[in-house]
CSV table of C-alpha atoms in Angstrom, one decimal:
chain,number,residue,atom,x,y,z
A,1,MET,CA,-215.9,-18.4,9.1
A,2,ASN,CA,-217.9,-18.8,12.4
A,3,VAL,CA,-221.6,-17.9,12.7
A,4,ARG,CA,-222.9,-17.5,16.2
A,5,LYS,CA,-225.5,-15.7,18.2
A,6,ALA,CA,-224.6,-12.0,18.7
A,7,ASN,CA,-223.6,-10.7,22.1
A,8,GLU,CA,-223.2,-7.3,23.6
A,9,ASN,CA,-219.5,-7.1,22.6
A,10,ASP,CA,-220.7,-7.1,18.9
A,11,ALA,CA,-222.5,-3.8,19.2
A,12,PRO,CA,-219.6,-1.6,17.8
A,13,ALA,CA,-219.0,-3.9,14.8
A,14,ILE,CA,-222.7,-4.1,14.0
A,15,CYS,CA,-223.0,-0.4,14.3
A,16,ARG,CA,-220.0,0.1,12.0
A,17,ILE,CA,-221.5,-2.2,9.3
A,18,CYS,CA,-224.8,-0.4,9.5
A,19,ALA,CA,-223.2,3.0,9.1
A,20,ASP,CA,-220.4,2.2,6.6
A,21,ASP,CA,-222.2,-0.4,4.4
A,22,LEU,CA,-225.9,0.4,4.7
A,23,GLY,CA,-225.5,4.2,5.1
A,24,TYR,CA,-227.6,4.4,8.3
A,25,GLU,CA,-226.9,6.8,11.1
A,26,CYS,CA,-226.0,4.4,13.9
A,27,SER,CA,-225.4,4.7,17.6
A,28,GLU,CA,-223.4,2.1,19.4
A,29,ARG,CA,-225.4,2.8,22.5
A,30,LEU,CA,-228.7,2.0,20.7
A,31,VAL,CA,-227.3,-1.2,19.2
A,32,LEU,CA,-226.0,-2.3,22.6
A,33,ASN,CA,-229.3,-1.5,24.2
A,34,ARG,CA,-231.2,-3.5,21.6
A,35,LEU,CA,-228.8,-6.5,22.0
A,36,LYS,CA,-229.2,-6.4,25.7
A,37,ASN,CA,-233.0,-6.3,25.5
A,38,LEU,CA,-233.6,-8.8,22.7
A,39,ASP,CA,-236.8,-10.9,23.2
A,40,GLY,CA,-235.2,-14.3,22.7
A,41,SER,CA,-238.7,-15.9,22.4
A,42,ARG,CA,-239.3,-14.0,19.2
A,43,GLU,CA,-236.1,-12.6,17.8
A,44,ALA,CA,-232.5,-13.5,17.2
A,45,VAL,CA,-229.3,-11.9,15.9
A,46,PHE,CA,-226.5,-13.9,14.4
A,47,VAL,CA,-223.0,-12.6,13.4
A,48,ALA,CA,-220.5,-14.1,11.1
A,49,GLU,CA,-216.9,-13.8,12.2
A,50,ILE,CA,-213.8,-14.1,10.1
A,51,GLU,CA,-210.4,-14.1,11.8
A,52,GLY,CA,-212.1,-12.9,15.0
A,53,ALA,CA,-213.8,-9.9,13.4
A,54,VAL,CA,-217.5,-9.5,12.7
A,55,ALA,CA,-218.0,-9.5,9.0
A,56,GLY,CA,-221.8,-9.4,8.9
A,57,PHE,CA,-225.0,-9.9,10.8
A,58,ILE,CA,-228.6,-10.8,10.5
A,59,HIS,CA,-231.5,-9.8,12.7
A,60,ALA,CA,-234.6,-12.0,12.4
A,61,GLU,CA,-237.9,-12.1,14.2
A,62,LYS,CA,-240.9,-14.5,14.5
A,63,TYR,CA,-243.5,-12.7,12.4
A,64,GLU,CA,-247.2,-13.6,13.0
A,65,LEU,CA,-250.2,-12.3,11.1
A,66,LEU,CA,-253.9,-12.9,11.5
A,67,TYR,CA,-254.1,-14.1,7.9
A,68,PHE,CA,-251.0,-16.2,7.3
A,69,GLU,CA,-248.9,-18.9,9.0
A,70,PRO,CA,-246.0,-17.6,11.1
A,71,MET,CA,-242.9,-16.6,9.2
A,72,ILE,CA,-239.3,-15.6,10.0
A,73,ASN,CA,-239.0,-11.9,9.1
A,74,ILE,CA,-235.5,-10.7,8.3
A,75,LEU,CA,-235.3,-7.3,9.9
A,76,GLY,CA,-231.7,-6.6,8.9
A,77,LEU,CA,-228.9,-8.4,6.9
A,78,ALA,CA,-225.6,-6.8,6.1
A,79,VAL,CA,-222.1,-7.9,5.2
A,80,SER,CA,-219.1,-5.6,5.3
A,81,SER,CA,-218.3,-4.4,1.8
A,82,GLU,CA,-214.7,-5.9,2.0
A,83,ARG,CA,-216.1,-9.3,2.8
A,84,ARG,CA,-218.9,-9.7,0.3
A,85,ARG,CA,-219.1,-12.6,-2.1
A,86,GLN,CA,-217.5,-15.0,0.4
A,87,GLY,CA,-220.6,-16.9,1.4
A,88,ILE,CA,-221.3,-14.8,4.5
A,89,GLY,CA,-224.8,-13.7,3.5
A,90,THR,CA,-225.7,-17.3,2.6
A,91,ALA,CA,-224.4,-18.5,6.0
A,92,LEU,CA,-226.3,-15.8,7.9
A,93,ILE,CA,-229.6,-16.6,6.1
A,94,SER,CA,-229.1,-20.3,6.7
A,95,SER,CA,-228.6,-19.5,10.4
A,96,ALA,CA,-231.9,-17.6,10.5
A,97,GLU,CA,-233.6,-20.3,8.5
A,98,ASN,CA,-232.4,-23.0,11.0
A,99,TRP,CA,-233.5,-20.9,13.9
A,100,GLY,CA,-237.0,-20.7,12.3
A,101,LYS,CA,-237.1,-24.5,11.8
A,102,GLU,CA,-236.3,-24.9,15.6
A,103,LEU,CA,-239.5,-22.8,16.1
A,104,GLY,CA,-241.4,-24.9,13.6
A,105,ILE,CA,-241.5,-22.2,11.0
A,106,ASN,CA,-240.6,-22.9,7.4
A,107,THR,CA,-241.3,-19.6,5.6
A,108,MET,CA,-239.1,-16.6,5.5
A,109,ARG,CA,-239.8,-13.0,4.3
A,110,LEU,CA,-237.8,-9.8,4.0
A,111,ASN,CA,-238.1,-6.4,2.5
A,112,SER,CA,-235.3,-4.8,0.4
A,113,GLY,CA,-234.9,-1.3,-0.8
A,114,HIS,CA,-235.8,-0.6,-4.4
A,115,SER,CA,-232.3,0.5,-5.3
A,116,ARG,CA,-230.5,-2.5,-3.9
A,117,LYS,CA,-230.3,-4.5,-7.2
A,118,GLU,CA,-227.3,-6.7,-6.2
A,119,ALA,CA,-229.1,-7.6,-3.0
A,120,HIS,CA,-232.2,-8.5,-5.0
A,121,ASP,CA,-230.2,-10.8,-7.2
A,122,PHE,CA,-228.6,-12.4,-4.1
A,123,TYR,CA,-232.1,-13.0,-2.5
A,124,ARG,CA,-233.4,-14.6,-5.7
A,125,ALA,CA,-230.4,-16.9,-5.8
A,126,MET,CA,-231.2,-17.9,-2.2
A,127,GLY,CA,-234.7,-19.0,-3.3
A,128,PHE,CA,-236.7,-15.9,-2.3
A,129,ASP,CA,-239.4,-14.8,-4.7
A,130,ASP,CA,-240.3,-11.1,-5.1
A,131,GLU,CA,-244.0,-11.3,-4.7
A,132,LYS,CA,-245.0,-7.6,-4.7
A,133,LEU,CA,-243.7,-4.0,-4.7
A,134,GLN,CA,-244.6,-1.9,-1.7
A,135,ILE,CA,-244.3,1.7,-0.5
A,136,ARG,CA,-243.2,2.1,3.1
A,137,PHE,CA,-245.0,4.8,5.1
A,138,ILE,CA,-243.7,6.2,8.4
A,139,LYS,CA,-245.4,8.6,10.7
A,140,LYS,CA,-243.5,10.1,13.6
A,141,ASN,CA,-245.7,11.3,16.5
A,142,ASP,CA,-244.1,14.2,18.2
C-alpha cells in the first residue's frame, strides 16, 4: 500500500468511491475542480493505492474555532468496500494526523452518520471518543 497526496488524476477514483461506497451523487468534474482548487495552507487530501489503484481517500482541513485550540477536521474518509479491513483507513487517518502534526496540531475531530455503526467502531478503535450527538441542519438559499 502506498499513501500519498491526491492529485487531479485521482478524481475519477475518488468520485467512484463516494458514489459506490458512500452512496453520494458524485460528479467527476466537481471532484476534479475541488482537487485543482485545494487550499494547501488549510486542507489536504490523501489517497491510498494498492496495485496502482486508489482504494481509499481522506480529506482533512485545519479547523479553527474561537473557543478551542485548532484541530484537524476530517471532512471525508472512505475506503472501497472490496478493500476494507486491510489497514487502509488506519493508514489514511495516520497520514492526516501526521499532516496535522506538521502544522503543530495534535487534536483531530470528525462527524459520522448515525447509521454507520461499523465506522463508529473503527473510529473508537483508532482512539476517537464520541463526545456528543448532533443534528445537522442545512439551508439552501435559492
